[in-house]
Amino acid sequence: KEIGKIKELITELFTYVGTHFSNEQKYMKEVKYPELENHILLHKNLLDMLTNLISKLNSMNLKEIEQSLYSFIEEYFIRHIVLKKKKIQLWNTSLEDLKKIFGWKEIYSVGNSTIDAEHKQLFDIAQEAFMQVESSQRTAKIKEVLTNLYTYMKTHFKHEEKFMQEINYPKFEEHKILHHDIIEKINSFVKQIPIIDESLFEKELAKIIDIALVHHIIQEDRKITAWAKSNPKI
């Protein structure tokens, strides 16, 4: 009976997600979102995940169904809604409004006071990039902020990696690679500063910093704290 109810819910979810994706693609076309084709491909992959799950339901037990559904929900709600939709939001938000919404929010909390405090500090440093300064000093200010962010981020990542080792986090090596990729994105952006169109500069900065931090915190760092809670030291 329980499996039957879950099958029914998954089928309803497939129908609703398909309708939602159609509406979202229409909106992206209206705002001329530049990554529309990639986003459509992401939608297709998510629907394929659900289609594949539905096709295997009759041969799966309850535990397998729950695990597959959990994987989809994590992929859809975390990666798609939090990360990808944030990119659309940034594209269609004015710079003034962007400055108002940029920064730390309580929803980003991972439930560890030390890690949360360091994440908040990262956002505080990044937010300085949006402070008003004379145009002649703008580039120098941005470089200063990014340098500070880079330095603090490396310190935070060292703390986080030490914590992962202490709790024997099984995805430690994978997480270290993510840290390296974020640092590389910041480095790459610094190198592009002299050639980036000024009208796009601050939005590009917000996209790189905010998405990198939010994506990493919500999707990856929460996995660390969840592991620590479910595998307490004896």
C-alpha positions as protocol buffer text, in pm:
chain_id: "A"
residue {
  index: 1
  type: LYS
  ca { x: 0 y: 0 z: 0 }
}
residue {
  index: 2
  type: GLU
  ca { x: 281 y: 241 z: 92 }
}
residue {
  index: 3
  type: ILE
  ca { x: 470 y: 166 z: -230 }
}
residue {
  index: 4
  type: GLY
  ca { x: 154 y: 229 z: -429 }
}
residue {
  index: 5
  type: LYS
  ca { x: 112 y: 570 z: -267 }
}
residue {
  index: 6
  type: ILE
  ca { x: 475 y: 661 z: -341 }
}
residue {
  index: 7
  type: LYS
  ca { x: 433 y: 557 z: -707 }
}
residue {
  index: 8
  type: GLU
  ca { x: 127 y: 779 z: -731 }
}
residue {
  index: 9
  type: LEU
  ca { x: 314 y: 1074 z: -581 }
}
residue {
  index: 10
  type: ILE
  ca { x: 612 y: 1028 z: -815 }
}
residue {
  index: 11
  type: THR
  ca { x: 380 y: 1024 z: -1118 }
}
residue {
  index: 12
  type: GLU
  ca { x: 213 y: 1345 z: -996 }
}
residue {
  index: 13
  type: LEU
  ca { x: 556 y: 1499 z: -938 }
}
residue {
  index: 14
  type: PHE
  ca { x: 660 y: 1415 z: -1296 }
}
residue {
  index: 15
  type: THR
  ca { x: 350 y: 1588 z: -1437 }
}
residue {
  index: 16
  type: TYR
  ca { x: 394 y: 1896 z: -1221 }
}
residue {
  index: 17
  type: VAL
  ca { x: 768 y: 1931 z: -1283 }
}
residue {
  index: 18
  type: GLY
  ca { x: 712 y: 1905 z: -1660 }
}
residue {
  index: 19
  type: THR
  ca { x: 453 y: 2184 z: -1650 }
}
residue {
  index: 20
  type: HIS
  ca { x: 676 y: 2397 z: -1429 }
}
residue {
  index: 21
  type: PHE
  ca { x: 973 y: 2355 z: -1662 }
}
residue {
  index: 22
  type: SER
  ca { x: 763 y: 2468 z: -1960 }
}
residue {
  index: 23
  type: ASN
  ca { x: 660 y: 2783 z: -1774 }
}
residue {
  index: 24
  type: GLU
  ca { x: 1018 y: 2849 z: -1664 }
}
residue {
  index: 25
  type: GLN
  ca { x: 1151 y: 2814 z: -2019 }
}
residue {
  index: 26
  type: LYS
  ca { x: 888 y: 3060 z: -2142 }
}
residue {
  index: 27
  type: TYR
  ca { x: 1002 y: 3309 z: -1879 }
}
residue {
  index: 28
  type: MET
  ca { x: 1369 y: 3264 z: -1970 }
}
residue {
  index: 29
  type: LYS
  ca { x: 1286 y: 3338 z: -2335 }
}
residue {
  index: 30
  type: GLU
  ca { x: 1098 y: 3653 z: -2231 }
}
residue {
  index: 31
  type: VAL
  ca { x: 1396 y: 3788 z: -2034 }
}
residue {
  index: 32
  type: LYS
  ca { x: 1642 y: 3671 z: -2305 }
}
residue {
  index: 33
  type: TYR
  ca { x: 1836 y: 3460 z: -2057 }
}
residue {
  index: 34
  type: PRO
  ca { x: 2173 y: 3380 z: -2225 }
}
residue {
  index: 35
  type: GLU
  ca { x: 2206 y: 3026 z: -2087 }
}
residue {
  index: 36
  type: LEU
  ca { x: 1861 y: 2913 z: -2201 }
}
residue {
  index: 37
  type: GLU
  ca { x: 1981 y: 2616 z: -2408 }
}
residue {
  index: 38
  type: ASN
  ca { x: 2192 y: 2478 z: -2122 }
}
residue {
  index: 39
  type: HIS
  ca { x: 1900 y: 2520 z: -1884 }
}
residue {
  index: 40
  type: ILE
  ca { x: 1665 y: 2336 z: -2120 }
}
residue {
  index: 41
  type: LEU
  ca { x: 1916 y: 2050 z: -2130 }
}
residue {
  index: 42
  type: LEU
  ca { x: 1921 y: 2046 z: -1749 }
}
residue {
  index: 43
  type: HIS
  ca { x: 1539 y: 2023 z: -1747 }
}
residue {
  index: 44
  type: LYS
  ca { x: 1556 y: 1730 z: -1991 }
}
residue {
  index: 45
  type: ASN
  ca { x: 1809 y: 1548 z: -1771 }
}
residue {
  index: 46
  type: LEU
  ca { x: 1594 y: 1594 z: -1462 }
}
residue {
  index: 47
  type: LEU
  ca { x: 1284 y: 1467 z: -1641 }
}
residue {
  index: 48
  type: ASP
  ca { x: 1487 y: 1172 z: -1769 }
}
residue {
  index: 49
  type: MET
  ca { x: 1584 y: 1094 z: -1409 }
}
residue {
  index: 50
  type: LEU
  ca { x: 1217 y: 1083 z: -1311 }
}
residue {
  index: 51
  type: THR
  ca { x: 1119 y: 883 z: -1621 }
}
residue {
  index: 52
  type: ASN
  ca { x: 1389 y: 627 z: -1543 }
}
residue {
  index: 53
  type: LEU
  ca { x: 1273 y: 606 z: -1182 }
}
residue {
  index: 54
  type: ILE
  ca { x: 910 y: 554 z: -1285 }
}
residue {
  index: 55
  type: SER
  ca { x: 1007 y: 279 z: -1532 }
}
residue {
  index: 56
  type: LYS
  ca { x: 1184 y: 84 z: -1255 }
}
residue {
  index: 57
  type: LEU
  ca { x: 927 y: 127 z: -978 }
}
residue {
  index: 58
  type: ASN
  ca { x: 773 y: -220 z: -1016 }
}
residue {
  index: 59
  type: SER
  ca { x: 1109 y: -390 z: -965 }
}
residue {
  index: 60
  type: MET
  ca { x: 1222 y: -180 z: -669 }
}
residue {
  index: 61
  type: ASN
  ca { x: 1158 y: -225 z: -299 }
}
residue {
  index: 62
  type: LEU
  ca { x: 1050 y: 57 z: -69 }
}
residue {
  index: 63
  type: LYS
  ca { x: 1402 y: 141 z: 47 }
}
residue {
  index: 64
  type: GLU
  ca { x: 1534 y: 161 z: -310 }
}
residue {
  index: 65
  type: ILE
  ca { x: 1245 y: 385 z: -416 }
}
residue {
  index: 66
  type: GLU
  ca { x: 1302 y: 618 z: -121 }
}
residue {
  index: 67
  type: GLN
  ca { x: 1675 y: 642 z: -196 }
}
residue {
  index: 68
  type: SER
  ca { x: 1616 y: 716 z: -565 }
}
residue {
  index: 69
  type: LEU
  ca { x: 1352 y: 975 z: -480 }
}
residue {
  index: 70
  type: TYR
  ca { x: 1586 y: 1136 z: -229 }
}
residue {
  index: 71
  type: SER
  ca { x: 1860 y: 1159 z: -495 }
}
residue {
  index: 72
  type: PHE
  ca { x: 1620 y: 1329 z: -736 }
}
residue {
  index: 73
  type: ILE
  ca { x: 1493 y: 1573 z: -475 }
}
residue {
  index: 74
  type: GLU
  ca { x: 1850 y: 1664 z: -378 }
}
residue {
  index: 75
  type: GLU
  ca { x: 1941 y: 1718 z: -743 }
}
residue {
  index: 76
  type: TYR
  ca { x: 1624 y: 1909 z: -826 }
}
residue {
  index: 77
  type: PHE
  ca { x: 1560 y: 2122 z: -521 }
}
residue {
  index: 78
  type: ILE
  ca { x: 1921 y: 2194 z: -429 }
}
residue {
  index: 79
  type: ARG
  ca { x: 2112 y: 2208 z: -757 }
}
residue {
  index: 80
  type: HIS
  ca { x: 1829 y: 2330 z: -980 }
}
residue {
  index: 81
  type: ILE
  ca { x: 1621 y: 2560 z: -762 }
}
residue {
  index: 82
  type: VAL
  ca { x: 1890 y: 2706 z: -541 }
}
residue {
  index: 83
  type: LEU
  ca { x: 2176 y: 2731 z: -790 }
}
residue {
  index: 84
  type: LYS
  ca { x: 2035 y: 2749 z: -1142 }
}
residue {
  index: 85
  type: LYS
  ca { x: 1739 y: 2968 z: -1058 }
}
residue {
  index: 86
  type: LYS
  ca { x: 1966 y: 3202 z: -870 }
}
residue {
  index: 87
  type: LYS
  ca { x: 2158 y: 3254 z: -1195 }
}
residue {
  index: 88
  type: ILE
  ca { x: 1831 y: 3348 z: -1370 }
}
residue {
  index: 89
  type: GLN
  ca { x: 1742 y: 3580 z: -1083 }
}
residue {
  index: 90
  type: LEU
  ca { x: 2080 y: 3754 z: -1105 }
}
residue {
  index: 91
  type: TRP
  ca { x: 2042 y: 3799 z: -1481 }
}
residue {
  index: 92
  type: ASN
  ca { x: 1701 y: 3965 z: -1452 }
}
residue {
  index: 93
  type: THR
  ca { x: 1770 y: 4180 z: -1146 }
}
residue {
  index: 94
  type: SER
  ca { x: 1881 y: 4543 z: -1166 }
}
residue {
  index: 95
  type: LEU
  ca { x: 2220 y: 4625 z: -1020 }
}
residue {
  index: 96
  type: GLU
  ca { x: 2065 y: 4841 z: -746 }
}
residue {
  index: 97
  type: ASP
  ca { x: 1830 y: 4560 z: -639 }
}
residue {
  index: 98
  type: LEU
  ca { x: 2117 y: 4314 z: -665 }
}
residue {
  index: 99
  type: LYS
  ca { x: 2315 y: 4515 z: -413 }
}
residue {
  index: 100
  type: LYS
  ca { x: 2021 y: 4504 z: -172 }
}
residue {
  index: 101
  type: ILE
  ca { x: 1970 y: 4126 z: -183 }
}
residue {
  index: 102
  type: PHE
  ca { x: 2336 y: 4025 z: -197 }
}
residue {
  index: 103
  type: GLY
  ca { x: 2485 y: 3874 z: 119 }
}
residue {
  index: 104
  type: TRP
  ca { x: 2443 y: 3622 z: 399 }
}
residue {
  index: 105
  type: LYS
  ca { x: 2098 y: 3487 z: 482 }
}
residue {
  index: 106
  type: GLU
  ca { x: 1998 y: 3259 z: 768 }
}
residue {
  index: 107
  type: ILE
  ca { x: 1877 y: 2998 z: 520 }
}
residue {
  index: 108
  type: TYR
  ca { x: 2246 y: 2944 z: 436 }
}
residue {
  index: 109
  type: SER
  ca { x: 2318 y: 2816 z: 788 }
}
residue {
  index: 110
  type: VAL
  ca { x: 2464 y: 2465 z: 800 }
}
residue {
  index: 111
  type: GLY
  ca { x: 2399 y: 2424 z: 1171 }
}
residue {
  index: 112
  type: ASN
  ca { x: 2760 y: 2457 z: 1286 }
}
residue {
  index: 113
  type: SER
  ca { x: 2835 y: 2786 z: 1461 }
}
residue {
  index: 114
  type: THR
  ca { x: 3205 y: 2799 z: 1366 }
}
residue {
  index: 115
  type: ILE
  ca { x: 3149 y: 2718 z: 998 }
}
residue {
  index: 116
  type: ASP
  ca { x: 2848 y: 2952 z: 983 }
}
residue {
  index: 117
  type: ALA
  ca { x: 3053 y: 3238 z: 1129 }
}
residue {
  index: 118
  type: GLU
  ca { x: 3325 y: 3190 z: 868 }
}
residue {
  index: 119
  type: HIS
  ca { x: 3071 y: 3166 z: 585 }
}
residue {
  index: 120
  type: LYS
  ca { x: 2913 y: 3492 z: 704 }
}
residue {
  index: 121
  type: GLN
  ca { x: 3255 y: 3656 z: 705 }
}
residue {
  index: 122
  type: LEU
  ca { x: 3308 y: 3546 z: 345 }
}
residue {
  index: 123
  type: PHE
  ca { x: 2984 y: 3717 z: 241 }
}
residue {
  index: 124
  type: ASP
  ca { x: 3075 y: 4029 z: 441 }
}
residue {
  index: 125
  type: ILE
  ca { x: 3408 y: 4053 z: 259 }
}
residue {
  index: 126
  type: ALA
  ca { x: 3245 y: 3996 z: -80 }
}
residue {
  index: 127
  type: GLN
  ca { x: 2979 y: 4258 z: -9 }
}
residue {
  index: 128
  type: GLU
  ca { x: 3249 y: 4526 z: 13 }
}
residue {
  index: 129
  type: ALA
  ca { x: 3288 y: 4493 z: -363 }
}
residue {
  index: 130
  type: PHE
  ca { x: 2951 y: 4663 z: -404 }
}
residue {
  index: 131
  type: MET
  ca { x: 3029 y: 4966 z: -189 }
}
residue {
  index: 132
  type: GLN
  ca { x: 3030 y: 5299 z: -371 }
}
residue {
  index: 133
  type: VAL
  ca { x: 3377 y: 5432 z: -453 }
}
residue {
  index: 134
  type: GLU
  ca { x: 3506 y: 5685 z: -706 }
}
residue {
  index: 135
  type: SER
  ca { x: 3527 y: 5535 z: -1054 }
}
residue {
  index: 136
  type: SER
  ca { x: 3901 y: 5601 z: -1069 }
}
residue {
  index: 137
  type: GLN
  ca { x: 3949 y: 5378 z: -764 }
}
residue {
  index: 138
  type: ARG
  ca { x: 3699 y: 5112 z: -869 }
}
residue {
  index: 139
  type: THR
  ca { x: 3938 y: 4856 z: -1018 }
}
residue {
  index: 140
  type: ALA
  ca { x: 4182 y: 4888 z: -728 }
}
residue {
  index: 141
  type: LYS
  ca { x: 3896 y: 4841 z: -480 }
}
residue {
  index: 142
  type: ILE
  ca { x: 3769 y: 4529 z: -656 }
}
residue {
  index: 143
  type: LYS
  ca { x: 4116 y: 4376 z: -663 }
}
residue {
  index: 144
  type: GLU
  ca { x: 4156 y: 4452 z: -292 }
}
residue {
  index: 145
  type: VAL
  ca { x: 3824 y: 4287 z: -207 }
}
residue {
  index: 146
  type: LEU
  ca { x: 3894 y: 3981 z: -419 }
}
residue {
  index: 147
  type: THR
  ca { x: 4240 y: 3946 z: -266 }
}
residue {
  index: 148
  type: ASN
  ca { x: 4090 y: 3961 z: 84 }
}
residue {
  index: 149
  type: LEU
  ca { x: 3821 y: 3714 z: -16 }
}
residue {
  index: 150
  type: TYR
  ca { x: 4078 y: 3479 z: -167 }
}
residue {
  index: 151
  type: THR
  ca { x: 4297 y: 3493 z: 144 }
}
residue {
  index: 152
  type: TYR
  ca { x: 4012 y: 3440 z: 389 }
}
residue {
  index: 153
  type: MET
  ca { x: 3857 y: 3169 z: 175 }
}
residue {
  index: 154
  type: LYS
  ca { x: 4179 y: 2968 z: 177 }
}
residue {
  index: 155
  type: THR
  ca { x: 4193 y: 2997 z: 558 }
}
residue {
  index: 156
  type: HIS
  ca { x: 3831 y: 2889 z: 590 }
}
residue {
  index: 157
  type: PHE
  ca { x: 3882 y: 2595 z: 355 }
}
residue {
  index: 158
  type: LYS
  ca { x: 4179 y: 2478 z: 567 }
}
residue {
  index: 159
  type: HIS
  ca { x: 3960 y: 2486 z: 878 }
}
residue {
  index: 160
  type: GLU
  ca { x: 3682 y: 2301 z: 698 }
}
residue {
  index: 161
  type: GLU
  ca { x: 3920 y: 2038 z: 562 }
}
residue {
  index: 162
  type: LYS
  ca { x: 4064 y: 1980 z: 910 }
}
residue {
  index: 163
  type: PHE
  ca { x: 3710 y: 1933 z: 1042 }
}
residue {
  index: 164
  type: MET
  ca { x: 3632 y: 1683 z: 763 }
}
residue {
  index: 165
  type: GLN
  ca { x: 3941 y: 1481 z: 852 }
}
residue {
  index: 166
  type: GLU
  ca { x: 3849 y: 1482 z: 1222 }
}
residue {
  index: 167
  type: ILE
  ca { x: 3508 y: 1331 z: 1151 }
}
residue {
  index: 168
  type: ASN
  ca { x: 3642 y: 1096 z: 880 }
}
residue {
  index: 169
  type: TYR
  ca { x: 3415 y: 1252 z: 619 }
}
residue {
  index: 170
  type: PRO
  ca { x: 3398 y: 998 z: 331 }
}
residue {
  index: 171
  type: LYS
  ca { x: 3389 y: 1260 z: 53 }
}
residue {
  index: 172
  type: PHE
  ca { x: 3688 y: 1455 z: 182 }
}
residue {
  index: 173
  type: GLU
  ca { x: 3894 y: 1434 z: -138 }
}
residue {
  index: 174
  type: GLU
  ca { x: 3596 y: 1531 z: -357 }
}
residue {
  index: 175
  type: HIS
  ca { x: 3525 y: 1829 z: -134 }
}
residue {
  index: 176
  type: LYS
  ca { x: 3888 y: 1944 z: -153 }
}
residue {
  index: 177
  type: ILE
  ca { x: 3858 y: 1952 z: -532 }
}
residue {
  index: 178
  type: LEU
  ca { x: 3551 y: 2178 z: -500 }
}
residue {
  index: 179
  type: HIS
  ca { x: 3753 y: 2413 z: -280 }
}
residue {
  index: 180
  type: HIS
  ca { x: 4026 y: 2423 z: -543 }
}
residue {
  index: 181
  type: ASP
  ca { x: 3773 y: 2499 z: -819 }
}
residue {
  index: 182
  type: ILE
  ca { x: 3625 y: 2794 z: -626 }
}
residue {
  index: 183
  type: ILE
  ca { x: 3971 y: 2941 z: -568 }
}
residue {
  index: 184
  type: GLU
  ca { x: 4045 y: 2902 z: -939 }
}
residue {
  index: 185
  type: LYS
  ca { x: 3723 y: 3085 z: -1032 }
}
residue {
  index: 186
  type: ILE
  ca { x: 3826 y: 3380 z: -817 }
}
residue {
  index: 187
  type: ASN
  ca { x: 4175 y: 3380 z: -972 }
}
residue {
  index: 188
  type: SER
  ca { x: 4031 y: 3364 z: -1323 }
}
residue {
  index: 189
  type: PHE
  ca { x: 3797 y: 3655 z: -1255 }
}
residue {
  index: 190
  type: VAL
  ca { x: 4082 y: 3872 z: -1125 }
}
residue {
  index: 191
  type: LYS
  ca { x: 4269 y: 3813 z: -1451 }
}
residue {
  index: 192
  type: GLN
  ca { x: 3961 y: 3916 z: -1654 }
}
residue {
  index: 193
  type: ILE
  ca { x: 3905 y: 4247 z: -1472 }
}
residue {
  index: 194
  type: PRO
  ca { x: 4087 y: 4464 z: -1731 }
}
residue {
  index: 195
  type: ILE
  ca { x: 3881 y: 4330 z: -2024 }
}
residue {
  index: 196
  type: ILE
  ca { x: 3532 y: 4288 z: -1877 }
}
residue {
  index: 197
  type: ASP
  ca { x: 3264 y: 4532 z: -1996 }
}
residue {
  index: 198
  type: GLU
  ca { x: 3193 y: 4772 z: -1708 }
}
residue {
  index: 199
  type: SER
  ca { x: 2816 y: 4736 z: -1755 }
}
residue {
  index: 200
  type: LEU
  ca { x: 2843 y: 4362 z: -1687 }
}
residue {
  index: 201
  type: PHE
  ca { x: 3126 y: 4370 z: -1437 }
}
residue {
  index: 202
  type: GLU
  ca { x: 2935 y: 4386 z: -1109 }
}
residue {
  index: 203
  type: LYS
  ca { x: 2675 y: 4132 z: -1218 }
}
residue {
  index: 204
  type: GLU
  ca { x: 2951 y: 3894 z: -1320 }
}
residue {
  index: 205
  type: LEU
  ca { x: 3116 y: 3951 z: -985 }
}
residue {
  index: 206
  type: ALA
  ca { x: 2791 y: 3883 z: -799 }
}
residue {
  index: 207
  type: LYS
  ca { x: 2730 y: 3569 z: -1004 }
}
residue {
  index: 208
  type: ILE
  ca { x: 3074 y: 3427 z: -941 }
}
residue {
  index: 209
  type: ILE
  ca { x: 3091 y: 3509 z: -570 }
}
residue {
  index: 210
  type: ASP
  ca { x: 2731 y: 3452 z: -466 }
}
residue {
  index: 211
  type: ILE
  ca { x: 2671 y: 3137 z: -668 }
}
residue {
  index: 212
  type: ALA
  ca { x: 3006 y: 2987 z: -572 }
}
residue {
  index: 213
  type: LEU
  ca { x: 2942 y: 3053 z: -204 }
}
residue {
  index: 214
  type: VAL
  ca { x: 2573 y: 2966 z: -197 }
}
residue {
  index: 215
  type: HIS
  ca { x: 2614 y: 2655 z: -409 }
}
residue {
  index: 216
  type: HIS
  ca { x: 2906 y: 2534 z: -202 }
}
residue {
  index: 217
  type: ILE
  ca { x: 2745 y: 2611 z: 134 }
}
residue {
  index: 218
  type: ILE
  ca { x: 2396 y: 2477 z: 67 }
}
residue {
  index: 219
  type: GLN
  ca { x: 2477 y: 2177 z: -148 }
}
residue {
  index: 220
  type: GLU
  ca { x: 2815 y: 2065 z: -20 }
}
residue {
  index: 221
  type: ASP
  ca { x: 2889 y: 2200 z: 328 }
}
residue {
  index: 222
  type: ARG
  ca { x: 2554 y: 2081 z: 459 }
}
residue {
  index: 223
  type: LYS
  ca { x: 2659 y: 1730 z: 363 }
}
residue {
  index: 224
  type: ILE
  ca { x: 2953 y: 1762 z: 602 }
}
residue {
  index: 225
  type: THR
  ca { x: 2743 y: 1872 z: 898 }
}
residue {
  index: 226
  type: ALA
  ca { x: 2479 y: 1609 z: 818 }
}
residue {
  index: 227
  type: TRP
  ca { x: 2750 y: 1342 z: 818 }
}
residue {
  index: 228
  type: ALA
  ca { x: 2887 y: 1470 z: 1150 }
}
residue {
  index: 229
  type: LYS
  ca { x: 2542 y: 1455 z: 1311 }
}
residue {
  index: 230
  type: SER
  ca { x: 2463 y: 1105 z: 1183 }
}
residue {
  index: 231
  type: ASN
  ca { x: 2809 y: 969 z: 1270 }
}
residue {
  index: 232
  type: PRO
  ca { x: 2895 y: 1113 z: 1613 }
}
residue {
  index: 233
  type: LYS
  ca { x: 3226 y: 1028 z: 1768 }
}
residue {
  index: 234
  type: ILE
  ca { x: 3211 y: 747 z: 2021 }
}
